[in-house]
CSV table of C-alpha atoms in Angstrom, one decimal:
chain,number,residue,atom,x,y,z
A,1,UNK,CA,40.7,64.0,76.4
A,2,UNK,CA,40.8,63.9,79.6
A,3,UNK,CA,39.1,67.6,80.0
A,4,UNK,CA,36.1,65.4,77.8
A,5,UNK,CA,35.4,63.1,79.5
A,6,UNK,CA,35.2,64.8,82.7
A,7,UNK,CA,32.9,67.2,81.0
A,8,UNK,CA,30.9,63.8,80.0
A,9,UNK,CA,31.2,62.9,84.0
A,10,UNK,CA,29.7,66.0,85.2
A,11,UNK,CA,27.1,65.8,82.7
A,12,UNK,CA,26.1,62.6,84.7
A,13,UNK,CA,25.7,64.0,88.4
A,14,UNK,CA,22.0,64.7,89.4
A,15,UNK,CA,20.6,68.8,89.9
A,16,UNK,CA,21.1,67.2,93.2
A,17,UNK,CA,24.8,67.5,93.5
A,18,UNK,CA,24.8,70.7,92.6
A,19,UNK,CA,22.4,72.2,95.1
A,20,UNK,CA,24.7,74.2,97.4
A,21,UNK,CA,26.2,76.4,94.3
A,22,UNK,CA,22.8,78.2,93.1
A,23,UNK,CA,22.1,79.8,89.8
A,24,UNK,CA,23.4,82.9,88.5
A,25,UNK,CA,21.6,84.1,85.4
A,26,UNK,CA,23.6,87.0,83.7
A,27,UNK,CA,22.4,88.7,80.0
A,28,UNK,CA,22.3,91.6,77.8
A,29,UNK,CA,19.4,93.3,76.7
A,30,UNK,CA,20.3,95.4,72.8
A,31,UNK,CA,17.9,97.5,72.8
A,32,UNK,CA,17.9,101.1,73.8
A,33,UNK,CA,15.6,102.0,76.7
A,34,UNK,CA,15.1,105.0,79.4
A,35,UNK,CA,16.8,104.6,82.3
A,36,UNK,CA,16.4,103.4,85.6
A,37,UNK,CA,14.5,100.2,84.0
A,38,UNK,CA,13.9,97.2,85.8
A,39,UNK,CA,14.0,93.8,84.9
A,40,UNK,CA,11.9,91.4,87.2
A,41,UNK,CA,12.3,87.0,87.5
A,42,UNK,CA,9.9,85.8,89.0
A,43,UNK,CA,9.2,81.7,89.9
A,44,UNK,CA,8.0,79.0,92.3
A,45,UNK,CA,10.6,77.2,94.5
A,46,UNK,CA,8.3,74.5,96.1
A,47,UNK,CA,5.9,76.2,98.1
A,48,UNK,CA,7.1,79.8,98.3
A,49,UNK,CA,6.5,82.6,95.4
A,50,UNK,CA,9.4,84.2,94.5
A,51,UNK,CA,9.6,87.8,93.0
A,52,UNK,CA,13.4,89.7,91.9
A,53,UNK,CA,14.0,92.7,90.6
A,54,UNK,CA,17.2,94.4,89.7
A,55,UNK,CA,17.4,98.0,88.0
A,56,UNK,CA,18.7,97.3,84.2
A,57,UNK,CA,22.5,98.7,83.7
A,58,UNK,CA,23.0,99.6,80.1
A,59,UNK,CA,21.1,96.8,79.5
A,60,UNK,CA,23.8,94.0,81.7
A,61,UNK,CA,21.4,92.6,84.7
A,62,UNK,CA,22.2,88.9,86.2
A,63,UNK,CA,19.8,87.5,89.2
A,64,UNK,CA,21.8,85.0,91.3
A,65,UNK,CA,19.9,82.5,94.2
A,66,UNK,CA,19.0,79.8,94.8
A,67,UNK,CA,16.8,76.8,94.4
A,68,UNK,CA,15.4,73.4,95.7
A,69,UNK,CA,14.7,72.2,92.5
A,70,UNK,CA,14.5,73.4,89.0
A,71,UNK,CA,12.1,75.8,87.8
A,72,UNK,CA,10.7,77.3,85.7
A,73,UNK,CA,10.4,81.1,85.8
A,74,UNK,CA,9.0,84.2,83.6
A,75,UNK,CA,12.0,87.2,83.1
A,76,UNK,CA,10.2,90.0,81.9
A,77,UNK,CA,11.2,93.6,81.2
A,78,UNK,CA,9.0,96.9,83.1
A,79,UNK,CA,9.4,99.4,79.7
A,80,UNK,CA,5.7,101.1,81.3
A,81,UNK,CA,6.5,100.5,85.3
A,82,UNK,CA,2.1,101.9,85.2
A,83,UNK,CA,1.4,97.9,83.8
A,84,UNK,CA,1.3,95.4,85.7
A,85,UNK,CA,3.7,92.9,85.1
A,86,UNK,CA,1.2,89.9,82.7
A,87,UNK,CA,1.0,93.0,80.1
A,88,UNK,CA,4.3,94.2,80.2
A,89,UNK,CA,5.2,93.5,76.3
A,90,UNK,CA,8.5,91.9,76.6
A,91,UNK,CA,9.0,88.5,78.5
A,92,UNK,CA,10.9,85.1,78.3
A,93,UNK,CA,9.4,82.1,79.9
A,94,UNK,CA,11.9,79.6,80.7
A,95,UNK,CA,13.4,76.5,83.6
A,96,UNK,CA,16.6,77.4,85.7
A,97,UNK,CA,18.5,75.8,88.0
A,98,UNK,CA,21.7,76.1,89.9
A,99,UNK,CA,24.4,76.6,87.4
A,100,UNK,CA,25.4,79.7,85.2
A,101,UNK,CA,22.8,80.4,82.9
A,102,UNK,CA,23.2,83.0,80.0
A,103,UNK,CA,20.3,84.9,77.9
A,104,UNK,CA,21.1,85.7,74.3
A,105,UNK,CA,19.3,87.7,73.1
A,106,UNK,CA,19.6,88.9,69.0
A,107,UNK,CA,17.3,91.8,69.7
A,108,UNK,CA,14.3,91.5,71.7
A,109,UNK,CA,14.3,89.4,75.6
A,110,UNK,CA,11.7,87.3,73.8
A,111,UNK,CA,13.7,85.9,71.5
A,112,UNK,CA,16.2,85.1,73.0
A,113,UNK,CA,18.4,82.2,73.4
A,114,UNK,CA,18.9,80.1,77.5
A,115,UNK,CA,22.4,78.7,77.8
A,116,UNK,CA,23.6,77.0,80.8
A,117,UNK,CA,20.7,75.1,82.1
A,118,UNK,CA,19.4,71.7,80.6
A,119,UNK,CA,16.1,71.4,82.7
A,120,UNK,CA,15.9,74.4,79.9
A,121,UNK,CA,16.6,71.6,76.9
A,122,UNK,CA,15.9,68.9,77.9
A,123,UNK,CA,12.1,71.0,77.5
A,124,UNK,CA,12.7,72.5,74.4
A,125,UNK,CA,13.8,69.1,73.1
A,126,UNK,CA,10.0,67.5,74.5
A,127,UNK,CA,8.5,70.3,73.1
A,128,UNK,CA,9.6,70.2,69.5
A,129,UNK,CA,8.0,66.5,70.4
A,130,UNK,CA,4.2,67.1,71.5
A,131,UNK,CA,4.7,70.4,68.2
A,132,UNK,CA,2.8,68.9,65.9
A,133,UNK,CA,0.4,66.4,67.6
A,134,UNK,CA,-1.1,70.0,70.0
A,135,UNK,CA,-0.9,72.0,66.2
A,136,UNK,CA,-3.5,68.9,65.3
A,137,UNK,CA,-5.4,70.2,68.2
A,138,UNK,CA,-5.2,74.0,67.9
A,139,UNK,CA,-6.5,73.3,64.8
A,140,UNK,CA,-9.7,71.4,65.8
A,141,UNK,CA,-10.2,73.6,68.5
A,142,UNK,CA,-9.8,76.3,65.7
A,143,UNK,CA,-12.6,75.4,63.9
A,144,UNK,CA,-15.0,74.4,66.9
A,145,UNK,CA,-14.9,78.6,67.4
A,146,UNK,CA,-15.7,79.0,63.9
A,147,UNK,CA,-19.0,77.5,64.3
A,148,UNK,CA,-22.4,78.5,65.1
A,149,UNK,CA,-23.8,76.5,67.8
A,150,UNK,CA,-26.2,74.2,66.0
A,151,UNK,CA,-23.1,73.0,64.2
A,152,UNK,CA,-20.6,72.8,67.3
A,153,UNK,CA,-23.2,69.6,67.8
A,154,UNK,CA,-24.2,68.1,65.0
A,155,UNK,CA,-23.6,64.2,65.4
A,156,UNK,CA,-20.9,63.7,62.2
A,157,UNK,CA,-18.6,66.4,63.4
A,158,UNK,CA,-18.4,65.7,66.7
A,159,UNK,CA,-17.4,62.1,65.8
A,160,UNK,CA,-14.8,62.7,63.0
A,161,UNK,CA,-13.2,65.7,65.6
A,162,UNK,CA,-13.4,63.1,68.1
A,163,UNK,CA,-11.9,60.0,66.9
A,164,UNK,CA,-9.5,62.8,65.9
A,165,UNK,CA,-8.7,63.9,69.3
A,166,UNK,CA,-8.6,60.7,70.3
A,167,UNK,CA,-5.5,59.4,68.6
A,168,UNK,CA,-3.9,62.6,68.9
A,169,UNK,CA,-3.9,62.6,72.3
A,170,UNK,CA,-2.8,58.9,72.5
A,171,UNK,CA,0.1,60.0,69.6
A,172,UNK,CA,1.3,63.1,72.0
A,173,UNK,CA,0.8,60.0,75.4
A,174,UNK,CA,2.7,57.7,73.5
A,175,UNK,CA,5.3,59.4,72.4
A,176,UNK,CA,5.9,61.9,75.8
A,177,UNK,CA,5.8,58.7,77.2
A,178,UNK,CA,9.2,57.7,75.2
A,179,UNK,CA,10.8,60.9,76.2
A,180,UNK,CA,9.9,59.9,79.6
A,181,UNK,CA,11.5,56.9,80.3
A,182,UNK,CA,14.0,57.7,78.0
A,183,UNK,CA,15.1,60.9,80.5
A,184,UNK,CA,14.9,59.8,84.2
A,185,UNK,CA,17.3,62.2,85.2
A,186,UNK,CA,15.7,65.3,84.5
A,187,UNK,CA,13.1,67.7,86.1
A,188,UNK,CA,11.0,67.7,82.7
A,189,UNK,CA,10.5,64.4,82.5
A,190,UNK,CA,9.5,64.6,86.4
A,191,UNK,CA,7.2,67.4,85.1
A,192,UNK,CA,5.7,65.0,81.2
A,193,UNK,CA,5.4,62.2,84.3
A,194,UNK,CA,2.6,63.4,86.2
A,195,UNK,CA,0.6,65.1,82.7
A,196,UNK,CA,0.9,62.4,81.6
A,197,UNK,CA,0.6,59.3,83.6
A,198,UNK,CA,-1.5,60.0,86.7
A,199,UNK,CA,-3.8,61.2,84.0
A,200,UNK,CA,-8.4,60.5,84.4
A,201,UNK,CA,-8.3,57.3,86.2
A,202,UNK,CA,-4.9,56.2,86.7
A,203,UNK,CA,-3.8,53.1,87.8
A,204,UNK,CA,-1.7,53.8,91.0
A,205,UNK,CA,-0.6,49.8,91.2
A,206,UNK,CA,0.8,50.6,87.7
A,207,UNK,CA,1.6,54.1,88.9
A,208,UNK,CA,4.4,53.2,91.2
A,209,UNK,CA,6.7,51.0,89.8
A,210,UNK,CA,6.4,53.7,86.7
A,211,UNK,CA,7.8,56.5,89.3
A,212,UNK,CA,10.1,54.3,91.0
A,213,UNK,CA,12.2,54.7,88.0
A,214,UNK,CA,13.5,58.6,88.4
A,215,UNK,CA,16.5,59.1,90.7
A,216,UNK,CA,16.0,58.9,94.1
A,217,UNK,CA,17.3,62.9,93.8
A,218,UNK,CA,14.0,63.8,92.0
A,219,UNK,CA,11.6,61.5,93.7
A,220,UNK,CA,12.6,63.3,97.0
A,221,UNK,CA,11.9,66.8,95.5
A,222,UNK,CA,8.7,68.8,96.3
A,223,UNK,CA,7.6,68.2,93.0
A,224,UNK,CA,8.7,63.9,93.2
A,225,UNK,CA,7.0,63.8,96.7
A,226,UNK,CA,3.8,65.8,95.8
A,227,UNK,CA,3.2,62.9,92.7
A,228,UNK,CA,4.7,60.0,95.8
A,229,UNK,CA,0.4,61.0,97.5
A,230,UNK,CA,-1.2,61.2,94.7
A,231,UNK,CA,-0.2,57.3,94.2
A,232,UNK,CA,-0.5,57.1,97.7
A,233,UNK,CA,-3.8,58.8,98.0
A,234,UNK,CA,-5.5,56.8,94.6
A,235,UNK,CA,-3.9,53.7,96.1
A,236,UNK,CA,-7.7,54.5,98.5
A,237,UNK,CA,-10.2,55.4,96.2
A,238,UNK,CA,-9.4,52.8,93.4
A,239,UNK,CA,-12.0,50.9,91.8
A,240,UNK,CA,-12.9,48.2,94.6
A,241,UNK,CA,-12.4,50.1,97.5
A,242,UNK,CA,-14.2,51.6,100.0
A,243,UNK,CA,-14.5,55.1,100.1
A,244,UNK,CA,-13.1,57.6,102.3
A,245,UNK,CA,-15.4,59.4,104.5
A,246,UNK,CA,-15.5,62.7,104.7
A,247,UNK,CA,-18.0,66.0,106.0
A,248,UNK,CA,-18.7,68.6,104.6
A,249,UNK,CA,-21.2,71.6,105.1
A,250,UNK,CA,-24.4,72.1,102.2
A,251,UNK,CA,-25.5,74.9,100.8
A,252,UNK,CA,-27.8,75.7,104.3
A,253,UNK,CA,-24.5,75.4,106.1
A,254,UNK,CA,-25.7,72.0,107.5
A,255,UNK,CA,-23.3,69.4,108.1
A,256,UNK,CA,-23.2,66.5,105.5
A,257,UNK,CA,-21.4,63.2,105.6
A,258,UNK,CA,-21.0,60.7,102.6
A,259,UNK,CA,-21.7,57.8,104.8
A,260,UNK,CA,-25.0,59.7,105.4
A,261,UNK,CA,-25.5,57.8,102.3
A,262,UNK,CA,-24.9,54.9,102.4
A,263,UNK,CA,-27.1,51.9,101.5
A,264,UNK,CA,-27.8,54.2,98.5
A,265,UNK,CA,-25.7,54.2,95.2
A,266,UNK,CA,-23.9,58.0,95.3
A,267,UNK,CA,-22.0,59.6,92.6
A,268,UNK,CA,-19.6,61.8,94.3
A,269,UNK,CA,-18.9,64.7,91.8
A,270,UNK,CA,-16.3,67.5,92.2
A,271,UNK,CA,-17.5,70.4,90.4
A,272,UNK,CA,-17.0,74.5,90.9
A,273,UNK,CA,-18.9,77.0,89.5
A,274,UNK,CA,-16.5,78.6,87.3
A,275,UNK,CA,-15.2,75.6,85.6
A,276,UNK,CA,-16.9,75.7,82.3
A,277,UNK,CA,-16.3,72.0,82.1
A,278,UNK,CA,-18.0,70.9,84.4
A,279,UNK,CA,-21.4,73.4,84.2
A,280,UNK,CA,-21.7,72.0,80.6
A,281,UNK,CA,-22.0,68.1,81.9
A,282,UNK,CA,-24.5,69.2,84.0
A,283,UNK,CA,-27.2,68.1,82.6
A,284,UNK,CA,-26.2,64.6,82.0
A,285,UNK,CA,-25.8,64.2,85.7
A,286,UNK,CA,-29.6,65.9,85.7
A,287,UNK,CA,-30.4,64.0,82.9
A,288,UNK,CA,-29.2,60.4,84.9
A,289,UNK,CA,-30.6,61.8,88.4
A,290,UNK,CA,-34.1,62.5,86.5
A,291,UNK,CA,-33.7,58.9,85.0
A,292,UNK,CA,-32.6,56.6,88.1
A,293,UNK,CA,-33.4,58.1,91.2
A,294,UNK,CA,-36.0,56.3,92.4
A,295,UNK,CA,-33.6,53.4,91.2
A,296,UNK,CA,-32.2,53.9,95.0
A,297,UNK,CA,-29.8,56.3,93.1
A,298,UNK,CA,-29.3,59.7,94.2
A,299,UNK,CA,-25.8,62.3,92.9
A,300,UNK,CA,-22.8,64.1,95.9
A,301,UNK,CA,-22.0,67.5,94.9
A,302,UNK,CA,-18.6,68.5,97.1
A,303,UNK,CA,-17.8,72.2,95.4
A,304,UNK,CA,-14.3,73.5,95.0
A,305,UNK,CA,-15.7,76.9,95.2
A,306,UNK,CA,-13.4,79.3,97.4
A,307,UNK,CA,-15.2,81.2,100.4
A,308,UNK,CA,-14.9,84.7,98.2
A,309,UNK,CA,-16.9,82.3,95.5
A,310,UNK,CA,-19.5,81.3,97.8
A,311,UNK,CA,-22.6,83.1,96.3
A,312,UNK,CA,-21.3,81.7,93.1
A,313,UNK,CA,-21.6,78.6,94.2
A,314,UNK,CA,-25.2,79.2,95.0
A,315,UNK,CA,-26.0,81.2,92.1
A,316,UNK,CA,-25.1,78.0,90.0
A,317,UNK,CA,-26.2,75.1,91.3
A,318,UNK,CA,-30.0,77.5,91.3
A,319,UNK,CA,-29.4,78.6,87.5
A,320,UNK,CA,-27.9,74.9,87.1
A,321,UNK,CA,-31.0,73.8,88.5
A,322,UNK,CA,-29.1,70.9,90.3
A,323,UNK,CA,-31.7,69.7,93.6
A,324,UNK,CA,-29.1,66.8,94.4
A,325,UNK,CA,-27.3,67.5,97.6
A,326,UNK,CA,-24.7,70.3,97.5
A,327,UNK,CA,-21.8,70.6,99.8
A,328,UNK,CA,-18.5,72.9,100.0
A,329,UNK,CA,-16.1,73.9,103.1
A,330,UNK,CA,-15.4,76.6,100.2
A,331,UNK,CA,-11.6,76.5,100.5
A,332,UNK,CA,-11.4,75.3,97.0
A,333,UNK,CA,-8.2,72.4,96.0
A,334,UNK,CA,-6.7,72.6,99.9
A,335,UNK,CA,-10.6,71.1,100.6
A,336,UNK,CA,-10.3,67.6,103.3
A,337,UNK,CA,-12.3,66.2,100.4
A,338,UNK,CA,-10.6,67.0,97.5
A,339,UNK,CA,-7.4,66.2,99.6
A,340,UNK,CA,-8.3,63.1,100.3
A,341,UNK,CA,-9.3,62.3,96.1
A,342,UNK,CA,-6.0,63.6,95.1
A,343,UNK,CA,-8.1,65.4,92.8
A,344,UNK,CA,-5.9,68.3,90.8
A,345,UNK,CA,-8.3,68.7,88.2
A,346,UNK,CA,-12.4,68.7,88.0
A,347,UNK,CA,-14.6,67.6,86.6
A,348,UNK,CA,-14.2,64.2,88.9
A,349,UNK,CA,-16.6,61.8,89.9
A,350,UNK,CA,-16.6,58.5,92.0
A,351,UNK,CA,-19.3,56.0,91.9
A,352,UNK,CA,-20.3,54.2,95.0
A,353,UNK,CA,-22.1,51.8,95.3
A,354,UNK,CA,-24.2,50.2,99.0
A,355,UNK,CA,-22.2,49.9,100.9
A,356,UNK,CA,-20.0,52.5,99.7
A,357,UNK,CA,-17.4,51.1,97.7
A,358,UNK,CA,-15.8,52.7,95.2
A,359,UNK,CA,-17.6,50.8,91.6
A,360,UNK,CA,-16.6,53.7,88.6
A,361,UNK,CA,-14.6,56.3,88.6
A,362,UNK,CA,-14.7,59.5,85.9
A,363,UNK,CA,-18.1,58.9,84.3
A,364,UNK,CA,-19.7,61.6,81.6
A,365,UNK,CA,-22.3,62.3,79.4
A,366,UNK,CA,-23.4,59.3,77.6
A,367,UNK,CA,-20.7,56.6,79.5
A,368,UNK,CA,-22.5,58.0,83.1
A,369,UNK,CA,-25.6,56.4,81.6
A,370,UNK,CA,-24.8,53.3,80.0
A,371,UNK,CA,-22.6,52.0,83.6
A,372,UNK,CA,-25.7,53.1,85.5
A,373,UNK,CA,-28.1,51.1,83.1
A,374,UNK,CA,-26.4,48.1,83.9
A,375,UNK,CA,-27.0,48.7,87.4
A,376,UNK,CA,-30.6,49.4,86.7
A,377,UNK,CA,-32.7,47.9,83.4
A,378,UNK,CA,-34.9,49.7,82.3
A,379,UNK,CA,-38.2,48.5,81.1
């Protein structure tokens, strides 16, 4: 009975309590391989990319290291040394933490069972909960790609698919939230919190007390600090706040400031040439621009392209026929504007009134026209 009590108490200690121990991953690949064959362990610890390897000894392997917080890792057997790791056929994706972890494989690495990582156990439970909703979404996507371009435009199909997807997303989020708030000491819950609670148009004032429920250890992890930063920055870009000013260069190298557009209604749009949803939204932006450009409305687009894709950015502006001001720092998501507005994914936009105040966020398709129509009544 005493032993059981000790095990129970240890299970309640947060992962930070084992910070000095480090991790040990030990396993065996059952099938026969030509020697020497390497196995690789790859993951990111905070901002550090880690790639470790060892030679299999009759199929046995062991890895040791230390993590600042739990991490998703990829374990890959290099069956063909002439191919890069991502093309190798036998690999395993799972979570590790600072603990003793074993890899039990009935036949191949990809079908192995991971033991000794509570974080990985939590991830399995969460994915099992989410699986039915993912399957519905995947089935609709599969049907979509079997249709012709004309069939995809069918209003009845779009309306029906959209309704199903909306209900599925709602149920997915609800199920995920139930897991999160019943596993507040799990790193997996922290990752799920970022996905669900910090989605488009989230309210930082309501997200903060929810985030505060997590353990101190989780909040002080690298991911926890990143989440807190996102919440803080979104407080500065909430509706009703004055949009933070910034300056970036246009396609001709001229410095353009957001504040240069004061006195106008401005749609501040974050996009990139490589972003398919962004490019798909451009026709809606063009329609809105043409309809309301004579009513004191304009658009300022900030590209999150990088220096190596500068030509793709310029060509996309020309190909999509975007007539409004285009600017970019060509540093991707590290651009000052993206960091200032806590842009984690694109497309993202903010609608500003003539005083520079944010009056709407993430307007898409008909939603953009509906909002603008309330500002500029057309006869």
